[in-house]
Structure formats: C-alpha cells, structure tokens
Amino acid sequence: MNETAKRRACATVDRLAGELIAVSRDLHAHPETAHREHRAAALLADRLARGGLAVERGAYGLPTAVAGRAGQSGGGPLVVICCEYDALPGMGHACGHNVVAAAGLGAGLALAALAGPLGGRVLVLGTPAEERGGGKILLAKRGAFDGAGAAMLIHPGPHETVMPHLIAVSTLHAILIGKAAHASMNPDAGINALDALVLGYLGVNALRQHLPQTDKVHGIITLGGTAPNVIPARTAGRFMARSTTLAGLVATRRRVEACLAAGAQAAGARLVAHWQWPTYREMRHNLPLAAAMQANLRALGRRPLAPAAIPPSQAGSTDLGNVSHLIPAVHPKLAICPPDVAQHSPAFARWAIGPAADRAILDGAKALAMTAIDIWLSPTLYPAMRADFATPPGRPSRRRCRPAPAATRSAHPPAAVAALDR
Ligand SMILES: [Zn+2]
Ligand SMILES: [Zn+2]
C-alpha cells in the first residue's frame, strides 16, 4: 500500500510538471518581498482550491499567508508542508523561494486525494516573510502548527543534503546619536555619529577573528548622514549575529553590541541598540524524519551529501528553525547550481529558473509527498520521530539514530518513478 500510494503521488507530480514549473517561473518573474507577497499567495490559493483542498486566504490573520487542508479530521498525523515565496529586496528570487513554493504546491496537490483514503491529514501552508520578519514564527504563535505531527519543505541550494547547516540568527538595529554642526566652520561643536558608527563597524570586523569559527557577524550602514558639510547627528546600521545555538548567540550578541558601544564612546555619541524580534533559532533536524526523507530522495535517484561533507561555514538560517523546536521538522536542500555559486547572489537567482531548479521542484514535490505517506503508513516512523523529538539534542539516543549513510555527489540524473518499485 505504501509503495502504491507513493507511485500515485509521483504520477500526479509528473502529470502536473508543466504547471508546477510555470508557477515557479511566474513567481520568479514577479518577485515580492516579505509580507507583500499578495500575488504569490493568491496564485497558490487558487491552485490549491482547484486541486480540491479547503483553502483559507489570509490565514491566521496574515494577509499573505495561505492554508490549504485535505484529509480526515481526527485522522492520522497532520503533516504541514511549508511554501515560502518571499524574494530579497532588489535581488529577486536569489534564495529560490519560487522553487520552495512550487515543490510544496506539487506535494500538496499530490497528497490531496490520498490523505483521506490513507487516513492522514495534510496542511499546505503558504508562509510569508522568511527572509525577514519570521513568518513561520508568527504563524506558530497564532496556532498554525498546533497539533501537527511534522513540518517540512524543500529548499534549493548549492549543496544537496537533507540536514544543511542552519544556525541561529538575530538582527540588531543600531542608531548612533551625536550632534550636528557645520563641518568646516565649527566641527569642534559637533559630535560625529558617523565616526561613532564607523568605529563600531571596525570593532565588529576585528571581533570576527576571535569568534568561534561557526559564529558569524555582518552588517550594513543604512544611514550615514545627510550632507558632507554637516557633522552627522544621527546614523544607523543593521547587523546580524549568528551562532550554532541560541545559547552561543546570546554571547555573540553581547560582544557585537559592546563593539558598537565602544565606537559610540570613542566619538562621544550615544548608542541605541535594538535587537529585533524575532530571533531565528537553529534548526533541530528530526533524525528519523531526515532518514525517511533521505531514503525517498535516494529512491528518486538523488545522492544527498552527509552534513559532514559540507563545510561548517556554509551555514544559513531559517524561521523553520523555531518550528523545529515545537514539532518534528526537516529542511532538505536540493542542489540547483555548482557548489561555488552563492545563495543570495544574482547568479543564484538565475539558477533558480534553470533546468536543475525545475528538476528539484519535481523531485522535491515527490520526496515531500513520499515522506508524508511514510509518516501516515509506516508503523514505526512516526513513533520514532516522536521519540527523537522527546530526547534533548546531544543525548546518545539521538546520535544512534542517524540517517542512512549519504553518498558523494552523484552525476546520475534523477531516476524514473519506476525506481520506487525496487
Ligand atoms: Zn531561503
Ligand atoms: Zn534566503
């Protein structure tokens, strides 16, 4: 029954292939940033409704969130499939969320007709504002993941792995306040807020060398003054601090703030530091769920890399991290470009509509659907996921439960759905 259901899900994805790729291209051609994804949300909602899901627009009070539900109420575990669709300011889909959305849509449409007969429940959740704003964290606070058994998505990237390095991150909005004066006639009467910010910025740069190698800080100056002949009275910058855990992040945040405060003190200015809500937590990969996902990707002909094969420096962050501390979750990445192409770059945006991205949509949709079917039908998977989730990270019982060993990158194209028959 398990394999038959998976074959049916994969056949549906293949039948919808042209349409899913068209959705990806459409999103890519009309990039919308955080909480402004009105076109993307409407597109997703329309297609989910036509696919037979019960659709709620503006779900959980977020205008650009969507919820599409199918399956038996009171049935087996509720599987939440997340669709991200926000773009980066000025860069379009340089994170490839058009692929995330199209893959999630494909999985949802494939599962809609199966969930009821298989005794499961699926929620396709259109989750706005991943890049900034923490859409999934807002949705979680409003109950979107309550009672769910698992949350998952497929994300494109330069590496292929079921358990990418996803670490905690926090954003600082720093304002430096000085005193304006004529820059030529009486600079001695001014307090230079730009000097304060630049000195603080240099301090943060110097700090990098002394951080744990897994921690990162980076920032920009968003306001540097108003005129070169005026001593700037007010400047501003945004900085991000990242660490492998929330506990490590607390220490790194303190050190970043100290650098900026030192710059302010040197210039005689005042620092107003505001750490913005929300903090993204590190991803807690659910190991049995990751193992099931990996087995399904391998059945589709993919060869995800072991996490150890990817440099620790290749770490990003996601708002799914917070969800992963509430329910079992997994966040696989499928490779859509050579490993030296950086996410959040114009080149990555071009790869996000390349042939490998299109294949990732179809394989991603299939792998999501197949893994949902495993959660519903396997007698052992869901209990194992719950047991893993109940065990604090780092305990031996979690370490024993590793995903199947990963191979090195494969040159083979994704195999046909017939591979499932094996
Ligand atoms: Zn992303
Ligand atoms: Zn991103």
mmCIF file of C-alpha atoms in Angstrom, residues 80-408:
data_model
loop_
_atom_site.group_PDB
_atom_site.id
_atom_site.type_symbol
_atom_site.label_atom_id
_atom_site.label_comp_id
_atom_site.label_asym_id
_atom_site.label_seq_id
_atom_site.Cartn_x
_atom_site.Cartn_y
_atom_site.Cartn_z
ATOM 1 C CA VAL A 80 2.467 20.577 7.352
ATOM 2 C CA ILE A 81 4.177 21.342 4.045
ATOM 3 C CA CYS A 82 5.554 24.878 4.034
ATOM 4 C CA CYS A 83 5.658 27.023 0.906
ATOM 5 C CA GLU A 84 7.948 30.051 1.108
ATOM 6 C CA TYR A 85 7.559 32.686 -1.598
ATOM 7 C CA ASP A 86 9.200 35.929 -0.499
ATOM 8 C CA ALA A 87 12.058 37.446 -2.511
ATOM 9 C CA LEU A 88 15.052 39.519 -1.458
ATOM 10 C CA PRO A 89 14.903 43.323 -1.731
ATOM 11 C CA GLY A 90 16.476 44.385 -5.022
ATOM 12 C CA MET A 91 17.656 40.869 -5.887
ATOM 13 C CA GLY A 92 14.528 38.976 -6.877
ATOM 14 C CA HIS A 93 14.436 35.270 -6.106
ATOM 15 C CA ALA A 94 18.102 34.991 -5.137
ATOM 16 C CA CYS A 95 17.116 32.467 -2.449
ATOM 17 C CA GLY A 96 14.985 30.403 -4.847
ATOM 18 C CA HIS A 97 11.747 30.522 -2.870
ATOM 19 C CA ASN A 98 9.933 30.102 -6.182
ATOM 20 C CA VAL A 99 11.273 26.522 -6.059
ATOM 21 C CA VAL A 100 10.192 26.062 -2.424
ATOM 22 C CA ALA A 101 6.641 27.159 -3.266
ATOM 23 C CA ALA A 102 6.309 25.108 -6.447
ATOM 24 C CA ALA A 103 7.653 21.943 -4.777
ATOM 25 C CA GLY A 104 5.317 22.364 -1.799
ATOM 26 C CA LEU A 105 2.380 23.018 -4.112
ATOM 27 C CA GLY A 106 3.163 19.871 -6.100
ATOM 28 C CA ALA A 107 3.343 17.784 -2.930
ATOM 29 C CA GLY A 108 0.084 19.229 -1.627
ATOM 30 C CA LEU A 109 -1.760 18.550 -4.872
ATOM 31 C CA ALA A 110 -0.367 15.012 -4.984
ATOM 32 C CA LEU A 111 -1.414 14.325 -1.385
ATOM 33 C CA ALA A 112 -4.859 15.969 -1.549
ATOM 34 C CA ALA A 113 -6.582 12.924 -2.999
ATOM 35 C CA LEU A 114 -4.525 10.440 -0.965
ATOM 36 C CA ALA A 115 -4.759 11.924 2.525
ATOM 37 C CA GLY A 116 -8.355 10.857 3.157
ATOM 38 C CA PRO A 117 -8.076 7.261 1.917
ATOM 39 C CA LEU A 118 -4.735 6.828 3.716
ATOM 40 C CA GLY A 119 -6.115 8.170 6.987
ATOM 41 C CA GLY A 120 -3.773 11.149 7.084
ATOM 42 C CA ARG A 121 -4.087 14.926 7.092
ATOM 43 C CA VAL A 122 -2.094 17.491 5.167
ATOM 44 C CA LEU A 123 -1.832 21.256 5.549
ATOM 45 C CA VAL A 124 -0.130 23.168 2.753
ATOM 46 C CA LEU A 125 0.927 26.354 4.494
ATOM 47 C CA GLY A 126 1.927 29.391 2.471
ATOM 48 C CA THR A 127 4.426 31.008 4.831
ATOM 49 C CA PRO A 128 5.304 34.643 4.071
ATOM 50 C CA ALA A 129 8.361 36.612 5.124
ATOM 51 C CA GLU A 130 11.099 34.003 5.593
ATOM 52 C CA GLU A 131 13.921 36.365 4.651
ATOM 53 C CA ARG A 132 12.962 38.871 7.311
ATOM 54 C CA GLY A 133 10.025 39.021 9.651
ATOM 55 C CA GLY A 134 9.836 35.362 10.642
ATOM 56 C CA GLY A 135 6.522 34.465 9.002
ATOM 57 C CA LYS A 136 6.577 30.913 10.358
ATOM 58 C CA ILE A 137 7.257 32.215 13.863
ATOM 59 C CA LEU A 138 4.221 34.493 13.597
ATOM 60 C CA LEU A 139 2.167 31.616 12.240
ATOM 61 C CA ALA A 140 3.352 29.332 15.051
ATOM 62 C CA LYS A 141 2.368 31.922 17.659
ATOM 63 C CA ARG A 142 -1.081 32.028 16.094
ATOM 64 C CA GLY A 143 -1.526 28.245 16.215
ATOM 65 C CA ALA A 144 -0.738 27.201 12.641
ATOM 66 C CA PHE A 145 1.395 24.256 13.791
ATOM 67 C CA ASP A 146 -0.737 23.258 16.788
ATOM 68 C CA GLY A 147 -1.404 19.537 16.830
ATOM 69 C CA ALA A 148 0.798 18.893 13.785
ATOM 70 C CA GLY A 149 2.982 15.804 13.613
ATOM 71 C CA ALA A 150 5.635 17.195 11.271
ATOM 72 C CA ALA A 151 6.648 20.231 9.248
ATOM 73 C CA MET A 152 8.785 20.143 6.138
ATOM 74 C CA LEU A 153 9.769 21.911 2.950
ATOM 75 C CA ILE A 154 12.291 21.579 0.139
ATOM 76 C CA HIS A 155 14.757 24.448 -0.381
ATOM 77 C CA PRO A 156 17.169 24.885 -3.296
ATOM 78 C CA GLY A 157 20.852 25.467 -2.644
ATOM 79 C CA PRO A 158 24.383 24.992 -3.951
ATOM 80 C CA HIS A 159 24.730 21.715 -1.993
ATOM 81 C CA GLU A 160 22.432 18.737 -1.757
ATOM 82 C CA THR A 161 21.802 17.478 1.759
ATOM 83 C CA VAL A 162 18.906 16.518 3.981
ATOM 84 C CA MET A 163 20.422 18.231 7.013
ATOM 85 C CA PRO A 164 22.013 21.553 5.964
ATOM 86 C CA HIS A 165 23.811 23.722 8.493
ATOM 87 C CA LEU A 166 21.079 26.068 9.736
ATOM 88 C CA ILE A 167 22.071 28.190 12.702
ATOM 89 C CA ALA A 168 20.507 30.777 14.988
ATOM 90 C CA VAL A 169 20.435 34.422 13.919
ATOM 91 C CA SER A 170 19.444 37.727 15.432
ATOM 92 C CA THR A 171 19.297 41.203 13.830
ATOM 93 C CA LEU A 172 20.415 44.402 15.542
ATOM 94 C CA HIS A 173 19.134 47.813 14.568
ATOM 95 C CA ALA A 174 21.757 50.284 15.822
ATOM 96 C CA ILE A 175 21.193 54.036 15.965
ATOM 97 C CA LEU A 176 24.034 56.410 16.825
ATOM 98 C CA ILE A 177 23.102 59.811 18.122
ATOM 99 C CA GLY A 178 25.547 62.732 18.015
ATOM 100 C CA LYS A 179 25.220 66.478 17.491
ATOM 101 C CA ALA A 180 25.038 68.412 14.224
ATOM 102 C CA ALA A 181 27.422 71.258 13.411
ATOM 103 C CA HIS A 182 28.928 72.970 10.348
ATOM 104 C CA ALA A 183 31.622 70.567 9.165
ATOM 105 C CA SER A 184 34.012 73.359 8.148
ATOM 106 C CA MET A 185 33.196 76.286 10.402
ATOM 107 C CA ASN A 186 32.788 74.615 13.786
ATOM 108 C CA PRO A 187 33.227 70.836 13.708
ATOM 109 C CA ASP A 188 34.541 71.081 17.251
ATOM 110 C CA ALA A 189 30.972 71.868 18.333
ATOM 111 C CA GLY A 190 29.618 68.659 16.801
ATOM 112 C CA ILE A 191 29.503 65.025 17.849
ATOM 113 C CA ASN A 192 30.048 62.829 14.815
ATOM 114 C CA ALA A 193 27.547 59.960 14.734
ATOM 115 C CA LEU A 194 29.115 58.605 11.538
ATOM 116 C CA ASP A 195 32.531 58.340 13.204
ATOM 117 C CA ALA A 196 30.811 56.502 16.038
ATOM 118 C CA LEU A 197 29.198 54.018 13.659
ATOM 119 C CA VAL A 198 32.330 53.509 11.542
ATOM 120 C CA LEU A 199 34.458 52.874 14.637
ATOM 121 C CA GLY A 200 31.833 50.432 15.889
ATOM 122 C CA TYR A 201 31.730 48.735 12.482
ATOM 123 C CA LEU A 202 35.532 48.340 12.549
ATOM 124 C CA GLY A 203 35.254 46.873 16.033
ATOM 125 C CA VAL A 204 32.769 44.296 14.787
ATOM 126 C CA ASN A 205 35.166 43.489 11.937
ATOM 127 C CA ALA A 206 38.014 42.955 14.408
ATOM 128 C CA LEU A 207 35.757 40.800 16.572
ATOM 129 C CA ARG A 208 35.287 38.280 13.735
ATOM 130 C CA GLN A 209 38.788 36.865 14.179
ATOM 131 C CA HIS A 210 38.044 35.975 17.784
ATOM 132 C CA LEU A 211 34.638 34.396 17.393
ATOM 133 C CA PRO A 212 34.116 30.632 17.334
ATOM 134 C CA GLN A 213 34.522 29.539 13.718
ATOM 135 C CA THR A 214 30.854 28.657 13.492
ATOM 136 C CA ASP A 215 29.736 32.149 14.546
ATOM 137 C CA LYS A 216 29.252 34.953 12.061
ATOM 138 C CA VAL A 217 28.553 38.668 12.155
ATOM 139 C CA HIS A 218 27.824 41.007 9.276
ATOM 140 C CA GLY A 219 26.229 44.386 8.801
ATOM 141 C CA ILE A 220 25.454 47.407 6.678
ATOM 142 C CA ILE A 221 25.201 51.135 7.245
ATOM 143 C CA THR A 222 21.679 52.224 6.400
ATOM 144 C CA LEU A 223 22.026 55.916 7.267
ATOM 145 C CA GLY A 224 25.385 57.639 7.056
ATOM 146 C CA GLY A 225 24.378 61.279 7.365
ATOM 147 C CA THR A 226 22.567 63.824 5.238
ATOM 148 C CA ALA A 227 25.202 66.175 3.779
ATOM 149 C CA PRO A 228 29.007 66.101 3.699
ATOM 150 C CA ASN A 229 29.201 69.635 5.087
ATOM 151 C CA VAL A 230 27.160 68.701 8.171
ATOM 152 C CA ILE A 231 28.570 66.697 11.075
ATOM 153 C CA PRO A 232 26.110 63.789 11.122
ATOM 154 C CA ALA A 233 23.864 63.936 14.165
ATOM 155 C CA ARG A 234 22.241 60.595 13.539
ATOM 156 C CA THR A 235 23.379 57.429 11.739
ATOM 157 C CA ALA A 236 22.072 53.884 11.665
ATOM 158 C CA GLY A 237 23.115 50.380 10.739
ATOM 159 C CA ARG A 238 21.784 46.846 10.746
ATOM 160 C CA PHE A 239 23.904 43.941 11.916
ATOM 161 C CA MET A 240 23.259 40.210 12.066
ATOM 162 C CA ALA A 241 24.830 37.822 14.572
ATOM 163 C CA ARG A 242 24.735 34.066 14.024
ATOM 164 C CA SER A 243 25.719 31.120 16.159
ATOM 165 C CA THR A 244 25.118 27.375 16.107
ATOM 166 C CA THR A 245 22.801 27.576 19.109
ATOM 167 C CA LEU A 246 20.651 30.130 20.828
ATOM 168 C CA ALA A 247 22.952 29.963 23.870
ATOM 169 C CA GLY A 248 26.001 30.821 21.743
ATOM 170 C CA LEU A 249 24.070 33.605 20.080
ATOM 171 C CA VAL A 250 23.449 35.342 23.386
ATOM 172 C CA ALA A 251 27.211 35.687 23.954
ATOM 173 C CA THR A 252 27.942 36.834 20.396
ATOM 174 C CA ARG A 253 25.172 39.424 20.521
ATOM 175 C CA ARG A 254 26.668 40.868 23.689
ATOM 176 C CA ARG A 255 30.100 41.195 22.033
ATOM 177 C CA VAL A 256 28.696 42.869 18.889
ATOM 178 C CA GLU A 257 26.817 45.357 20.982
ATOM 179 C CA ALA A 258 29.951 46.078 23.034
ATOM 180 C CA CYS A 259 31.883 46.924 19.840
ATOM 181 C CA LEU A 260 29.235 49.412 18.763
ATOM 182 C CA ALA A 261 29.048 50.906 22.241
ATOM 183 C CA ALA A 262 32.835 51.351 22.190
ATOM 184 C CA GLY A 263 32.599 53.217 18.860
ATOM 185 C CA ALA A 264 29.943 55.458 20.339
ATOM 186 C CA GLN A 265 32.019 56.141 23.408
ATOM 187 C CA ALA A 266 35.104 56.986 21.347
ATOM 188 C CA ALA A 267 33.169 59.593 19.369
ATOM 189 C CA GLY A 268 31.234 60.885 22.348
ATOM 190 C CA ALA A 269 27.973 59.717 20.785
ATOM 191 C CA ARG A 270 25.163 57.614 22.184
ATOM 192 C CA LEU A 271 24.178 54.126 21.006
ATOM 193 C CA VAL A 272 20.575 52.993 20.906
ATOM 194 C CA ALA A 273 20.658 49.240 20.254
ATOM 195 C CA HIS A 274 17.516 47.337 19.436
ATOM 196 C CA TRP A 275 17.652 43.596 18.798
ATOM 197 C CA GLN A 276 14.703 42.967 16.539
ATOM 198 C CA TRP A 277 12.051 40.319 17.025
ATOM 199 C CA PRO A 278 12.154 37.532 16.091
ATOM 200 C CA THR A 279 15.367 35.622 16.679
ATOM 201 C CA TYR A 280 15.597 32.637 14.348
ATOM 202 C CA ARG A 281 16.572 29.514 16.256
ATOM 203 C CA GLU A 282 18.954 26.837 14.996
ATOM 204 C CA MET A 283 17.310 24.017 13.054
ATOM 205 C CA ARG A 284 16.728 20.893 15.082
ATOM 206 C CA HIS A 285 16.693 18.206 12.393
ATOM 207 C CA ASN A 286 14.415 15.316 13.345
ATOM 208 C CA LEU A 287 16.663 12.350 12.603
ATOM 209 C CA PRO A 288 14.099 9.616 11.763
ATOM 210 C CA LEU A 289 12.234 12.108 9.575
ATOM 211 C CA ALA A 290 15.510 13.099 7.893
ATOM 212 C CA ALA A 291 16.310 9.411 7.332
ATOM 213 C CA ALA A 292 12.921 8.824 5.681
ATOM 214 C CA MET A 293 13.381 11.909 3.500
ATOM 215 C CA GLN A 294 16.868 10.773 2.524
ATOM 216 C CA ALA A 295 15.639 7.289 1.584
ATOM 217 C CA ASN A 296 12.949 8.807 -0.618
ATOM 218 C CA LEU A 297 15.395 11.167 -2.316
ATOM 219 C CA ARG A 298 17.720 8.243 -2.958
ATOM 220 C CA ALA A 299 14.821 6.249 -4.427
ATOM 221 C CA LEU A 300 14.358 9.180 -6.817
ATOM 222 C CA GLY A 301 17.995 8.858 -7.893
ATOM 223 C CA ARG A 302 19.419 11.678 -5.794
ATOM 224 C CA ARG A 303 22.509 11.331 -3.635
ATOM 225 C CA PRO A 304 22.329 13.817 -0.747
ATOM 226 C CA LEU A 305 25.632 14.618 0.929
ATOM 227 C CA ALA A 306 26.268 13.855 4.585
ATOM 228 C CA PRO A 307 26.287 17.065 6.669
ATOM 229 C CA ALA A 308 29.965 16.462 7.461
ATOM 230 C CA ALA A 309 30.780 16.708 3.736
ATOM 231 C CA ILE A 310 29.653 20.343 3.683
ATOM 232 C CA PRO A 311 31.927 22.991 5.231
ATOM 233 C CA PRO A 312 30.529 24.390 8.507
ATOM 234 C CA SER A 313 30.998 27.856 7.008
ATOM 235 C CA GLN A 314 28.180 27.037 4.579
ATOM 236 C CA ALA A 315 25.570 27.901 7.188
ATOM 237 C CA GLY A 316 22.411 29.936 6.839
ATOM 238 C CA SER A 317 19.339 30.439 8.962
ATOM 239 C CA THR A 318 15.608 29.842 8.647
ATOM 240 C CA ASP A 319 12.426 30.576 10.528
ATOM 241 C CA LEU A 320 11.621 26.864 10.245
ATOM 242 C CA GLY A 321 14.307 26.537 12.957
ATOM 243 C CA ASN A 322 11.841 27.864 15.538
ATOM 244 C CA VAL A 323 9.158 25.456 14.311
ATOM 245 C CA SER A 324 11.629 22.557 14.606
ATOM 246 C CA HIS A 325 11.711 23.159 18.371
ATOM 247 C CA LEU A 326 7.905 22.793 18.506
ATOM 248 C CA ILE A 327 7.327 19.733 16.316
ATOM 249 C CA PRO A 328 9.495 17.295 14.313
ATOM 250 C CA ALA A 329 10.769 19.053 11.196
ATOM 251 C CA VAL A 330 13.166 18.661 8.305
ATOM 252 C CA HIS A 331 14.605 21.194 5.830
ATOM 253 C CA PRO A 332 16.398 19.402 2.960
ATOM 254 C CA LYS A 333 18.267 21.316 0.306
ATOM 255 C CA LEU A 334 18.446 20.168 -3.293
ATOM 256 C CA ALA A 335 21.335 21.343 -5.455
ATOM 257 C CA ILE A 336 20.338 23.576 -8.364
ATOM 258 C CA CYS A 337 23.761 25.034 -9.230
ATOM 259 C CA PRO A 338 27.510 24.388 -8.870
ATOM 260 C CA PRO A 339 28.725 24.440 -5.236
ATOM 261 C CA ASP A 340 30.640 27.700 -5.714
ATOM 262 C CA VAL A 341 27.520 29.708 -6.575
ATOM 263 C CA ALA A 342 26.450 31.657 -3.513
ATOM 264 C CA GLN A 343 22.866 31.831 -2.357
ATOM 265 C CA HIS A 344 21.619 35.427 -2.151
ATOM 266 C CA SER A 345 23.559 36.386 -5.292
ATOM 267 C CA PRO A 346 22.338 37.448 -8.756
ATOM 268 C CA ALA A 347 23.852 34.248 -10.168
ATOM 269 C CA PHE A 348 21.767 32.088 -7.796
ATOM 270 C CA ALA A 349 18.642 33.970 -8.903
ATOM 271 C CA ARG A 350 19.399 32.933 -12.489
ATOM 272 C CA TRP A 351 19.957 29.289 -11.469
ATOM 273 C CA ALA A 352 16.595 29.339 -9.635
ATOM 274 C CA ILE A 353 14.836 29.021 -13.003
ATOM 275 C CA GLY A 354 17.418 26.743 -14.606
ATOM 276 C CA PRO A 355 16.846 23.105 -15.591
ATOM 277 C CA ALA A 356 18.269 21.808 -12.290
ATOM 278 C CA ALA A 357 15.824 24.006 -10.378
ATOM 279 C CA ASP A 358 12.960 22.584 -12.416
ATOM 280 C CA ARG A 359 14.122 19.039 -11.610
ATOM 281 C CA ALA A 360 14.389 19.992 -7.935
ATOM 282 C CA ILE A 361 10.754 21.134 -7.968
ATOM 283 C CA LEU A 362 9.571 17.770 -9.265
ATOM 284 C CA ASP A 363 11.879 15.590 -7.148
ATOM 285 C CA GLY A 364 11.224 17.832 -4.155
ATOM 286 C CA ALA A 365 7.446 17.561 -4.548
ATOM 287 C CA LYS A 366 7.742 13.777 -4.865
ATOM 288 C CA ALA A 367 10.061 13.420 -1.874
ATOM 289 C CA LEU A 368 7.785 15.562 0.306
ATOM 290 C CA ALA A 369 4.724 13.541 -0.712
ATOM 291 C CA MET A 370 6.504 10.192 -0.280
ATOM 292 C CA THR A 371 7.723 11.198 3.176
ATOM 293 C CA ALA A 372 4.215 12.282 4.215
ATOM 294 C CA ILE A 373 2.959 8.882 3.085
ATOM 295 C CA ASP A 374 5.665 7.212 5.192
ATOM 296 C CA ILE A 375 4.551 9.230 8.221
ATOM 297 C CA TRP A 376 0.971 8.094 7.695
ATOM 298 C CA LEU A 377 1.551 4.440 6.795
ATOM 299 C CA SER A 378 4.787 3.286 8.416
ATOM 300 C CA PRO A 379 4.072 1.688 11.803
ATOM 301 C CA THR A 380 7.487 2.737 13.119
ATOM 302 C CA LEU A 381 8.356 6.124 11.609
ATOM 303 C CA TYR A 382 6.009 8.433 13.469
ATOM 304 C CA PRO A 383 6.690 6.852 16.898
ATOM 305 C CA ALA A 384 10.422 7.136 16.176
ATOM 306 C CA MET A 385 10.011 10.804 15.220
ATOM 307 C CA ARG A 386 8.166 11.488 18.474
ATOM 308 C CA ALA A 387 10.799 9.628 20.490
ATOM 309 C CA ASP A 388 13.599 11.580 18.815
ATOM 310 C CA PHE A 389 11.788 14.848 19.418
ATOM 311 C CA ALA A 390 11.324 13.967 23.080
ATOM 312 C CA THR A 391 15.060 13.385 23.529
ATOM 313 C CA PRO A 392 17.110 16.511 24.234
ATOM 314 C CA PRO A 393 19.633 17.277 21.458
ATOM 315 C CA GLY A 394 23.044 15.695 22.028
ATOM 316 C CA ARG A 395 21.765 12.716 24.030
ATOM 317 C CA PRO A 396 23.091 9.301 22.889
ATOM 318 C CA SER A 397 19.699 8.020 21.733
ATOM 319 C CA ARG A 398 19.599 10.817 19.160
ATOM 320 C CA ARG A 399 23.138 10.168 17.987
ATOM 321 C CA ARG A 400 22.415 6.463 17.444
ATOM 322 C CA CYS A 401 19.542 7.316 15.149
ATOM 323 C CA ARG A 402 21.484 8.697 12.212
ATOM 324 C CA PRO A 403 20.057 8.887 8.690
ATOM 325 C CA ALA A 404 21.257 6.292 6.217
ATOM 326 C CA PRO A 405 24.850 6.998 5.167
ATOM 327 C CA ALA A 406 24.991 9.551 2.417
ATOM 328 C CA ALA A 407 26.988 9.102 -0.756
ATOM 329 C CA THR A 408 29.110 11.630 -2.539
#
